Amino acid sequence: MRGRYWVETLGCPKNQVDSDKLEGTLVADGFAPARSAAEADLVVVNTCAFIEDARRESVEVTLELAGARKEGARLVVTGCMAERYGDELAQALPEADLVAGFGVPVTLGRKEPQGQVPRLDLLNLPRPASRRPWAYVKVAEGCDRACGYCAIPSFRGPQRSRSMDSIVAEVDALCVQEAVLVAQDLASYGRDTGRPAIIELIGAVAARVPRVRLLYLYPSDLSDALVDAIEATGVHYFDLSLQHASRPLLRRMRRWGDGDRFLARIEGIRARMPGAAFRSNFIVGYPGETEADHDALLAFIAAAQLDWCGLFAYSREEGTYAAGLPETVPAALVAERLAEAAELQDHITASCRARLVGTRTSVLVDERGVARSYREAPEIDGFIAVPDDLAPGSFVPVEITGAEGPDLAAVPVAVVAGR
Ligand code: SF4
């Protein structure tokens, strides 16, 4: 054995997939997992660089692990921050033995010139079976869009879709009950190869696992055919990346749509699938955001009644279109608007959840006492508390017996029937 490793993953589900694959290469290289970073011979931090807060967290965690590691252990920083800032980050972080961009082997020596080593194709590396009954499956890398605030295309590159065969093989290898399909721009899967194939992909994966869930759908790509395909999976969950609802501000963000069109789409889906669950993300404080823009967002949130919502303060990103825009919204006003929107949404989420008490659904038990129905994506939405004796990985029909904020409690229908 070459030693023990610890991989610390920050950021989004796509980074989680990269970490899983990184672990696969380390095991193949003769390393074994450590129980803690302090026990490891090789500590790897898979960083996020999407926004300022994420970068700050990446540096803080790296410094923490630098302090926690044992004598002689190597510390490697990889992921988006390593790719985006490279040598600049290496100079700023002397604690790190290596700052390795995407696909640079984390076992590389400090002195070995990164430019001369073959990069690993993280996207298509094999993955070990999942330790959980669900797993993220990254179907493409990069993005071909140019949203005003987003730097991802600058360091993740243009969209690169995987072959359907490699995705299906990975789903089989993961041995899961739920596959969560992810990409920067999921609905565009295959477009870069000249053959848009998201609907075919959903069908192929749905034929292999009981549950298929989709994250990161760009609203203009939510075609009738895609809605049909999602409906056919039985997982009536729509994660729509809307970002705002004001038409003039969305244009300023270089994005499609407006609140009225989004609402019409959501209501159309609800007419077909009354129990459908919706999630979205919104940015508050984009340059030039007016009181009228913000009111439009609040009105949309109130009207749309989304189950789940991520709300983020605008982060100025070097190299993006928005970084050059005038009319910065003062930080105090951004914080005020964010709090207002969050308060409104928290109330909506809690009432959506409370309305489920007394209803029945099927849940996947993720771990002892914790389960999810089709309405909850892993890690980002609430969960359903269930009796500890339910086996992880099993699907169980339950009755919802209580709600507390985003989380629910439930008991197996069999238990209800027996009372
Ligand atoms: S769709 Fe827009 S926000 Fe998402 S990764 Fe692409 S450019 Fe960034």
CSV table of C-alpha atoms and ligand atoms in Angstrom, one decimal:
chain,number,residue,atom,x,y,z
A,1,MET,CA,0.0,0.0,0.0
A,2,ARG,CA,1.4,3.4,-1.0
A,3,GLY,CA,-0.3,5.2,1.9
A,4,ARG,CA,-3.7,6.5,3.0
A,5,TYR,CA,-5.6,9.4,1.4
A,6,TRP,CA,-8.2,11.9,2.5
A,7,VAL,CA,-10.2,13.9,-0.1
A,8,GLU,CA,-12.1,17.0,1.1
A,9,THR,CA,-14.8,18.1,-1.4
A,10,LEU,CA,-16.1,21.6,-1.6
A,11,GLY,CA,-18.6,23.2,-4.0
A,12,CYS,CA,-21.3,21.6,-6.2
A,13,PRO,CA,-22.4,18.0,-7.0
A,14,LYS,CA,-20.2,18.1,-10.1
A,15,ASN,CA,-17.2,18.5,-7.9
A,16,GLN,CA,-18.4,15.6,-5.8
A,17,VAL,CA,-18.3,13.4,-8.9
A,18,ASP,CA,-14.8,14.5,-9.7
A,19,SER,CA,-13.7,13.6,-6.1
A,20,ASP,CA,-15.3,10.1,-6.4
A,21,LYS,CA,-13.2,9.6,-9.6
A,22,LEU,CA,-10.1,11.0,-8.0
A,23,GLU,CA,-10.6,8.5,-5.2
A,24,GLY,CA,-10.9,5.7,-7.8
A,25,THR,CA,-7.5,6.7,-9.3
A,26,LEU,CA,-5.9,6.8,-5.9
A,27,VAL,CA,-7.2,3.3,-5.0
A,28,ALA,CA,-6.0,2.1,-8.4
A,29,ASP,CA,-2.6,3.6,-7.5
A,30,GLY,CA,-2.3,1.6,-4.4
A,31,PHE,CA,-3.6,4.1,-1.8
A,32,ALA,CA,-6.3,3.3,0.8
A,33,PRO,CA,-8.9,5.7,2.3
A,34,ALA,CA,-8.0,7.2,5.7
A,35,ARG,CA,-10.6,7.6,8.5
A,36,SER,CA,-9.6,11.3,8.9
A,37,ALA,CA,-7.4,14.0,7.4
A,38,ALA,CA,-5.1,13.7,10.4
A,39,GLU,CA,-4.4,10.1,9.6
A,40,ALA,CA,-3.7,10.5,5.9
A,41,ASP,CA,-0.4,10.5,4.1
A,42,LEU,CA,-2.0,12.4,1.2
A,43,VAL,CA,-4.6,15.1,1.9
A,44,VAL,CA,-6.5,16.5,-1.2
A,45,VAL,CA,-8.8,19.5,-1.2
A,46,ASN,CA,-11.1,19.6,-4.2
A,47,THR,CA,-11.9,23.4,-4.2
A,48,CYS,CA,-14.7,25.6,-5.6
A,49,ALA,CA,-14.1,29.0,-7.2
A,50,PHE,CA,-17.7,29.9,-8.4
A,51,ILE,CA,-18.1,32.9,-6.2
A,52,GLU,CA,-16.1,34.9,-3.5
A,53,ASP,CA,-17.6,33.1,-0.6
A,54,ALA,CA,-16.7,29.7,-2.1
A,55,ARG,CA,-13.1,30.8,-2.7
A,56,ARG,CA,-12.8,32.1,0.9
A,57,GLU,CA,-14.1,28.7,2.2
A,58,SER,CA,-11.7,26.8,-0.1
A,59,VAL,CA,-8.7,28.7,1.4
A,60,GLU,CA,-9.9,28.4,5.0
A,61,VAL,CA,-10.4,24.6,4.7
A,62,THR,CA,-7.0,24.2,3.0
A,63,LEU,CA,-5.3,26.1,5.9
A,64,GLU,CA,-7.3,24.1,8.5
A,65,LEU,CA,-6.2,20.8,6.8
A,66,ALA,CA,-2.6,22.1,6.5
A,67,GLY,CA,-2.6,22.5,10.3
A,68,ALA,CA,-4.4,19.2,11.0
A,69,ARG,CA,-2.3,16.9,8.8
A,70,LYS,CA,0.3,14.6,10.3
A,71,GLU,CA,4.1,15.1,10.0
A,72,GLY,CA,5.3,14.4,6.4
A,73,ALA,CA,1.8,14.2,4.9
A,74,ARG,CA,1.4,15.9,1.5
A,75,LEU,CA,-1.3,18.5,0.9
A,76,VAL,CA,-2.7,18.9,-2.6
A,77,VAL,CA,-5.1,21.6,-3.7
A,78,THR,CA,-7.1,20.7,-6.8
A,79,GLY,CA,-10.5,21.5,-8.4
A,80,CYS,CA,-11.9,24.8,-9.8
A,81,MET,CA,-9.7,27.2,-7.7
A,82,ALA,CA,-6.5,25.3,-8.7
A,83,GLU,CA,-7.6,25.4,-12.4
A,84,ARG,CA,-8.6,29.0,-12.3
A,85,TYR,CA,-5.7,30.5,-10.4
A,86,GLY,CA,-2.9,27.9,-10.8
A,87,ASP,CA,0.5,29.5,-10.0
A,88,GLU,CA,-1.0,32.5,-8.4
A,89,LEU,CA,-2.7,30.2,-5.9
A,90,ALA,CA,0.5,28.2,-5.4
A,91,GLN,CA,2.3,31.4,-4.4
A,92,ALA,CA,-0.5,32.5,-2.1
A,93,LEU,CA,-0.7,29.0,-0.4
A,94,PRO,CA,2.9,27.8,0.4
A,95,GLU,CA,1.3,25.3,2.8
A,96,ALA,CA,0.2,23.3,-0.3
A,97,ASP,CA,2.7,20.8,-1.7
A,98,LEU,CA,1.0,20.9,-5.0
A,99,VAL,CA,-1.7,23.0,-6.7
A,100,ALA,CA,-3.0,20.7,-9.4
A,101,GLY,CA,-5.4,21.8,-12.1
A,102,PHE,CA,-8.2,19.6,-13.5
A,103,GLY,CA,-6.9,16.1,-14.3
A,104,VAL,CA,-3.3,16.7,-13.0
A,105,PRO,CA,-2.5,13.6,-11.0
A,106,VAL,CA,-2.6,14.6,-7.3
A,107,THR,CA,0.3,12.2,-6.7
A,108,LEU,CA,2.6,14.4,-8.9
A,109,GLY,CA,5.8,15.6,-7.2
A,110,ARG,CA,6.1,19.3,-6.5
A,111,LYS,CA,9.1,19.7,-8.8
A,112,GLU,CA,7.5,17.7,-11.7
A,113,PRO,CA,6.3,20.3,-14.4
A,114,GLN,CA,2.5,20.0,-14.7
A,115,GLY,CA,2.6,20.9,-18.3
A,116,GLN,CA,4.5,17.8,-19.3
A,117,VAL,CA,2.3,15.2,-17.5
A,118,PRO,CA,-0.7,13.6,-19.3
A,119,ARG,CA,-3.9,15.0,-17.7
A,120,LEU,CA,-6.4,12.5,-16.4
A,121,ASP,CA,-9.8,12.8,-18.3
A,122,LEU,CA,-11.8,13.2,-15.1
A,123,LEU,CA,-15.1,13.2,-17.0
A,124,ASN,CA,-14.7,9.7,-18.2
A,125,LEU,CA,-12.7,8.1,-15.4
A,126,PRO,CA,-14.3,5.0,-13.8
A,127,ARG,CA,-16.1,5.3,-10.5
A,128,PRO,CA,-16.3,2.8,-7.6
A,129,ALA,CA,-19.8,1.7,-6.5
A,130,SER,CA,-21.5,4.3,-4.4
A,131,ARG,CA,-21.5,4.2,-0.6
A,132,ARG,CA,-25.0,5.6,-0.7
A,133,PRO,CA,-28.3,4.4,-2.4
A,134,TRP,CA,-28.0,7.4,-4.7
A,135,ALA,CA,-25.3,9.2,-6.6
A,136,TYR,CA,-24.7,12.2,-8.8
A,137,VAL,CA,-23.9,11.3,-12.4
A,138,LYS,CA,-22.0,14.1,-14.3
A,139,VAL,CA,-23.0,13.8,-18.0
A,140,ALA,CA,-21.1,16.7,-19.4
A,141,GLU,CA,-18.3,19.1,-18.5
A,142,GLY,CA,-18.2,22.9,-19.2
A,143,CYS,CA,-20.8,25.2,-20.7
A,144,ASP,CA,-21.5,27.0,-24.0
A,145,ARG,CA,-23.7,29.8,-22.5
A,146,ALA,CA,-22.4,33.2,-21.4
A,147,CYS,CA,-24.5,34.3,-18.4
A,148,GLY,CA,-23.3,37.7,-17.4
A,149,TYR,CA,-22.2,36.9,-13.8
A,150,CYS,CA,-20.7,33.5,-14.4
A,151,ALA,CA,-17.0,32.6,-14.8
A,152,ILE,CA,-17.5,28.8,-15.0
A,153,PRO,CA,-17.0,28.6,-18.8
A,154,SER,CA,-13.7,30.4,-18.4
A,155,PHE,CA,-12.2,27.6,-16.4
A,156,ARG,CA,-14.4,24.6,-17.0
A,157,GLY,CA,-14.3,25.3,-20.8
A,158,PRO,CA,-17.0,24.8,-23.5
A,159,GLN,CA,-19.5,22.0,-23.1
A,160,ARG,CA,-18.2,18.5,-23.6
A,161,SER,CA,-20.8,15.7,-23.4
A,162,ARG,CA,-19.9,12.2,-22.5
A,163,SER,CA,-21.0,9.3,-24.6
A,164,MET,CA,-24.3,7.7,-23.6
A,165,ASP,CA,-22.6,4.3,-23.3
A,166,SER,CA,-20.0,5.6,-20.8
A,167,ILE,CA,-22.8,7.2,-18.7
A,168,VAL,CA,-24.9,4.1,-18.7
A,169,ALA,CA,-21.9,2.0,-17.8
A,170,GLU,CA,-21.2,4.3,-14.9
A,171,VAL,CA,-24.8,4.1,-13.7
A,172,ASP,CA,-24.5,0.3,-13.6
A,173,ALA,CA,-21.2,0.4,-11.8
A,174,LEU,CA,-22.6,2.7,-9.1
A,175,CYS,CA,-25.3,0.2,-8.0
A,176,VAL,CA,-27.8,2.8,-6.8
A,177,GLN,CA,-31.5,3.2,-6.5
A,178,GLU,CA,-31.4,6.9,-7.6
A,179,ALA,CA,-29.2,8.5,-10.2
A,180,VAL,CA,-29.1,12.3,-10.1
A,181,LEU,CA,-28.1,13.6,-13.5
A,182,VAL,CA,-26.0,16.8,-13.3
A,183,ALA,CA,-24.0,19.1,-15.7
A,184,GLN,CA,-23.5,22.9,-15.9
A,185,ASP,CA,-26.3,23.0,-18.4
A,186,LEU,CA,-28.0,19.6,-18.3
A,187,ALA,CA,-30.8,20.0,-20.8
A,188,SER,CA,-28.1,20.8,-23.5
A,189,TYR,CA,-26.6,17.3,-23.2
A,190,GLY,CA,-25.4,16.2,-26.6
A,191,ARG,CA,-25.9,19.5,-28.3
A,192,ASP,CA,-22.1,20.0,-28.6
A,193,THR,CA,-21.9,16.7,-30.5
A,194,GLY,CA,-24.6,17.9,-32.9
A,195,ARG,CA,-27.1,15.4,-31.4
A,196,PRO,CA,-29.1,16.8,-28.5
A,197,ALA,CA,-29.9,13.6,-26.5
A,198,ILE,CA,-31.2,14.5,-23.0
A,199,ILE,CA,-34.5,12.8,-23.6
A,200,GLU,CA,-32.9,9.6,-24.9
A,201,LEU,CA,-30.5,9.7,-21.9
A,202,ILE,CA,-33.3,10.0,-19.4
A,203,GLY,CA,-34.9,6.9,-20.9
A,204,ALA,CA,-31.6,5.0,-21.0
A,205,VAL,CA,-30.9,5.7,-17.3
A,206,ALA,CA,-34.5,5.2,-16.2
A,207,ALA,CA,-34.4,1.7,-17.7
A,208,ARG,CA,-31.5,0.9,-15.2
A,209,VAL,CA,-32.5,2.5,-11.9
A,210,PRO,CA,-35.8,3.1,-10.1
A,211,ARG,CA,-35.3,6.8,-9.8
A,212,VAL,CA,-33.8,9.4,-12.2
A,213,ARG,CA,-33.6,13.0,-11.1
A,214,LEU,CA,-32.4,16.0,-13.1
A,215,LEU,CA,-30.6,19.1,-11.7
A,216,TYR,CA,-29.7,22.4,-13.4
A,217,LEU,CA,-32.3,22.8,-16.2
A,218,TYR,CA,-32.0,26.0,-18.2
A,219,PRO,CA,-35.6,27.3,-18.6
A,220,SER,CA,-35.6,27.8,-22.3
A,221,ASP,CA,-34.7,24.2,-22.8
A,222,LEU,CA,-37.7,22.9,-20.8
A,223,SER,CA,-39.5,21.6,-23.9
A,224,ASP,CA,-42.8,19.7,-23.9
A,225,ALA,CA,-40.8,16.6,-24.9
A,226,LEU,CA,-38.5,17.1,-21.9
A,227,VAL,CA,-41.5,17.6,-19.6
A,228,ASP,CA,-43.0,14.3,-21.0
A,229,ALA,CA,-39.7,12.5,-20.4
A,230,ILE,CA,-39.5,13.7,-16.8
A,231,GLU,CA,-43.2,12.9,-16.2
A,232,ALA,CA,-42.5,9.3,-17.5
A,233,THR,CA,-39.8,8.8,-14.9
A,234,GLY,CA,-42.3,9.3,-12.1
A,235,VAL,CA,-39.9,11.7,-10.4
A,236,HIS,CA,-41.9,14.9,-10.9
A,237,TYR,CA,-39.2,17.2,-9.8
A,238,PHE,CA,-38.2,20.3,-11.7
A,239,ASP,CA,-34.9,22.1,-10.9
A,240,LEU,CA,-35.1,25.2,-13.0
A,241,SER,CA,-32.1,27.6,-13.0
A,242,LEU,CA,-34.1,30.9,-13.3
A,243,GLN,CA,-31.7,33.3,-11.5
A,244,HIS,CA,-34.2,36.2,-11.6
A,245,ALA,CA,-37.8,37.1,-12.8
A,246,SER,CA,-37.4,40.7,-14.0
A,247,ARG,CA,-37.3,40.7,-17.8
A,248,PRO,CA,-34.9,43.8,-18.2
A,249,LEU,CA,-32.6,42.4,-15.5
A,250,LEU,CA,-32.5,38.9,-17.1
A,251,ARG,CA,-31.5,40.5,-20.4
A,252,ARG,CA,-28.8,42.4,-18.5
A,253,MET,CA,-27.7,39.0,-17.1
A,254,ARG,CA,-27.7,37.7,-20.7
A,255,ARG,CA,-30.3,35.1,-19.9
A,256,TRP,CA,-33.6,34.1,-21.4
A,257,GLY,CA,-37.1,34.5,-20.1
A,258,ASP,CA,-39.1,36.5,-17.6
A,259,GLY,CA,-41.4,35.9,-14.6
A,260,ASP,CA,-44.6,35.6,-16.7
A,261,ARG,CA,-43.2,33.0,-19.0
A,262,PHE,CA,-41.7,31.0,-16.1
A,263,LEU,CA,-45.0,31.1,-14.2
A,264,ALA,CA,-46.9,29.9,-17.3
A,265,ARG,CA,-44.5,27.0,-17.7
A,266,ILE,CA,-44.8,26.0,-14.0
A,267,GLU,CA,-48.6,26.3,-14.0
A,268,GLY,CA,-48.7,24.2,-17.2
A,269,ILE,CA,-46.7,21.5,-15.5
A,270,ARG,CA,-48.8,21.6,-12.4
A,271,ALA,CA,-51.9,21.2,-14.4
A,272,ARG,CA,-50.5,17.9,-15.7
A,273,MET,CA,-48.7,16.9,-12.5
A,274,PRO,CA,-50.5,18.4,-9.5
A,275,GLY,CA,-47.9,17.0,-7.1
A,276,ALA,CA,-44.9,18.2,-9.0
A,277,ALA,CA,-42.1,19.7,-6.9
A,278,PHE,CA,-40.1,22.8,-8.1
A,279,ARG,CA,-36.7,24.2,-7.1
A,280,SER,CA,-34.8,27.2,-8.4
A,281,ASN,CA,-32.0,29.6,-7.6
A,282,PHE,CA,-32.0,33.4,-7.7
A,283,ILE,CA,-29.3,36.1,-7.6
A,284,VAL,CA,-29.9,39.3,-5.7
A,285,GLY,CA,-28.0,42.5,-6.3
A,286,TYR,CA,-26.9,42.1,-9.9
A,287,PRO,CA,-25.4,45.4,-11.2
A,288,GLY,CA,-28.2,47.8,-12.1
A,289,GLU,CA,-30.9,45.9,-10.1
A,290,THR,CA,-33.7,48.4,-9.3
A,291,GLU,CA,-36.4,48.4,-6.7
A,292,ALA,CA,-38.8,47.5,-9.5
A,293,ASP,CA,-36.6,44.5,-10.5
A,294,HIS,CA,-36.5,43.3,-6.9
A,295,ASP,CA,-40.3,43.7,-6.5
A,296,ALA,CA,-40.7,41.7,-9.7
A,297,LEU,CA,-38.7,38.9,-8.1
A,298,LEU,CA,-40.7,39.0,-4.8
A,299,ALA,CA,-43.9,38.9,-6.8
A,300,PHE,CA,-42.7,35.9,-8.8
A,301,ILE,CA,-41.6,34.0,-5.7
A,302,ALA,CA,-45.0,34.7,-4.1
A,303,ALA,CA,-46.9,33.6,-7.2
A,304,ALA,CA,-44.8,30.6,-8.1
A,305,GLN,CA,-44.9,28.9,-4.7
A,306,LEU,CA,-41.7,26.9,-5.4
A,307,ASP,CA,-40.9,24.1,-2.9
A,308,TRP,CA,-37.3,24.9,-2.8
A,309,CYS,CA,-35.2,28.0,-3.5
A,310,GLY,CA,-31.5,29.0,-3.3
A,311,LEU,CA,-30.9,32.7,-2.9
A,312,PHE,CA,-27.4,34.2,-3.5
A,313,ALA,CA,-25.9,37.6,-3.3
A,314,TYR,CA,-24.3,38.7,-6.6
A,315,SER,CA,-20.5,38.1,-6.5
A,316,ARG,CA,-18.4,40.2,-8.9
A,317,GLU,CA,-16.3,37.7,-10.9
A,318,GLU,CA,-13.1,38.9,-12.7
A,319,GLY,CA,-13.4,38.3,-16.5
A,320,THR,CA,-17.2,38.2,-16.6
A,321,TYR,CA,-19.5,40.5,-18.6
A,322,ALA,CA,-21.1,41.8,-15.4
A,323,ALA,CA,-17.7,42.7,-13.8
A,324,GLY,CA,-17.6,45.6,-16.3
A,325,LEU,CA,-21.1,46.8,-15.6
A,326,PRO,CA,-21.7,50.1,-13.7
A,327,GLU,CA,-24.4,50.6,-11.1
A,328,THR,CA,-23.2,48.4,-8.3
A,329,VAL,CA,-25.9,47.7,-5.8
A,330,PRO,CA,-24.7,48.7,-2.3
A,331,ALA,CA,-23.9,45.7,-0.1
A,332,ALA,CA,-26.3,46.7,2.6
A,333,LEU,CA,-29.2,46.9,0.1
A,334,VAL,CA,-28.2,43.5,-1.3
A,335,ALA,CA,-28.3,42.1,2.2
A,336,GLU,CA,-31.7,43.7,2.9
A,337,ARG,CA,-33.2,42.4,-0.4
A,338,LEU,CA,-31.7,38.9,0.2
A,339,ALA,CA,-33.2,38.8,3.7
A,340,GLU,CA,-36.6,39.9,2.4
A,341,ALA,CA,-36.6,37.2,-0.4
A,342,ALA,CA,-35.4,34.5,2.0
A,343,GLU,CA,-38.0,35.3,4.6
A,344,LEU,CA,-40.8,35.1,2.0
A,345,GLN,CA,-39.4,31.8,0.5
A,346,ASP,CA,-38.8,30.1,3.9
A,347,HIS,CA,-42.5,30.8,4.7
A,348,ILE,CA,-43.6,29.3,1.3
A,349,THR,CA,-41.4,26.2,1.7
A,350,ALA,CA,-42.7,25.6,5.2
A,351,SER,CA,-46.3,25.9,4.0
A,352,CYS,CA,-45.6,23.6,1.0
A,353,ARG,CA,-44.3,21.0,3.5
A,354,ALA,CA,-47.1,21.4,6.0
A,355,ARG,CA,-49.7,20.7,3.2
A,356,LEU,CA,-48.1,17.2,2.8
A,357,VAL,CA,-49.1,16.1,6.3
A,358,GLY,CA,-51.6,13.2,6.0
A,359,THR,CA,-50.6,12.4,2.4
A,360,ARG,CA,-48.9,9.2,1.3
A,361,THR,CA,-45.8,8.7,-0.8
A,362,SER,CA,-42.9,6.3,-1.5
A,363,VAL,CA,-39.6,7.1,0.1
A,364,LEU,CA,-36.0,5.9,-0.6
A,365,VAL,CA,-34.2,5.3,2.7
A,366,ASP,CA,-30.8,7.0,2.4
A,367,GLU,CA,-29.5,6.0,5.8
A,368,ARG,CA,-30.9,4.9,9.1
A,369,GLY,CA,-33.8,7.3,10.0
A,370,VAL,CA,-33.4,9.5,6.9
A,371,ALA,CA,-35.4,9.2,3.7
A,372,ARG,CA,-36.5,11.2,0.6
A,373,SER,CA,-39.5,11.1,-1.7
A,374,TYR,CA,-39.4,12.3,-5.3
A,375,ARG,CA,-39.9,15.9,-3.9
A,376,GLU,CA,-36.5,16.1,-2.2
A,377,ALA,CA,-33.1,16.1,-4.0
A,378,PRO,CA,-30.2,14.9,-1.8
A,379,GLU,CA,-28.2,17.3,0.2
A,380,ILE,CA,-29.9,20.5,-1.0
A,381,ASP,CA,-33.6,20.0,0.0
A,382,GLY,CA,-35.2,18.9,3.3
A,383,PHE,CA,-35.5,15.2,4.3
A,384,ILE,CA,-38.1,12.9,5.7
A,385,ALA,CA,-37.4,11.4,9.1
A,386,VAL,CA,-38.5,7.7,9.3
A,387,PRO,CA,-38.2,4.9,11.8
A,388,ASP,CA,-34.6,3.6,12.3
A,389,ASP,CA,-35.5,0.1,11.4
A,390,LEU,CA,-36.1,0.8,7.7
A,391,ALA,CA,-33.2,-0.6,5.6
A,392,PRO,CA,-31.1,2.0,3.7
A,393,GLY,CA,-31.6,1.5,0.0
A,394,SER,CA,-35.2,0.3,0.4
A,395,PHE,CA,-38.3,2.0,-1.0
A,396,VAL,CA,-41.1,2.2,1.5
A,397,PRO,CA,-44.7,3.5,1.2
A,398,VAL,CA,-45.2,6.0,4.0
A,399,GLU,CA,-47.7,8.4,5.5
A,400,ILE,CA,-46.5,11.9,6.3
A,401,THR,CA,-47.3,12.5,10.0
A,402,GLY,CA,-45.5,15.8,10.7
A,403,ALA,CA,-43.7,18.9,9.3
A,404,GLU,CA,-41.1,21.2,10.7
A,405,GLY,CA,-39.8,23.8,8.4
A,406,PRO,CA,-38.3,22.0,5.4
A,407,ASP,CA,-38.3,18.6,7.0
A,408,LEU,CA,-41.0,16.0,7.4
A,409,ALA,CA,-41.7,13.0,9.6
A,410,ALA,CA,-43.4,9.8,8.3
A,411,VAL,CA,-44.3,6.3,9.2
A,412,PRO,CA,-44.6,3.2,7.0
A,413,VAL,CA,-48.2,2.8,5.7
A,414,ALA,CA,-48.1,-0.8,7.0
A,415,VAL,CA,-47.7,0.7,10.5
A,416,VAL,CA,-50.6,3.1,10.0
A,417,ALA,CA,-52.8,0.2,8.7
A,418,GLY,CA,-51.9,-1.8,11.8
A,419,ARG,CA,-53.1,0.9,14.3
B,1,SF4,S1,-25.6,28.1,-17.8
B,1,SF4,FE1,-24.9,30.1,-17.2
B,1,SF4,S2,-24.7,30.1,-15.0
B,1,SF4,FE2,-24.7,28.0,-15.7
B,1,SF4,S3,-22.6,27.4,-15.9
B,1,SF4,FE3,-23.4,28.1,-17.9
B,1,SF4,S4,-22.8,30.3,-18.0
B,1,SF4,FE4,-22.6,29.6,-15.9
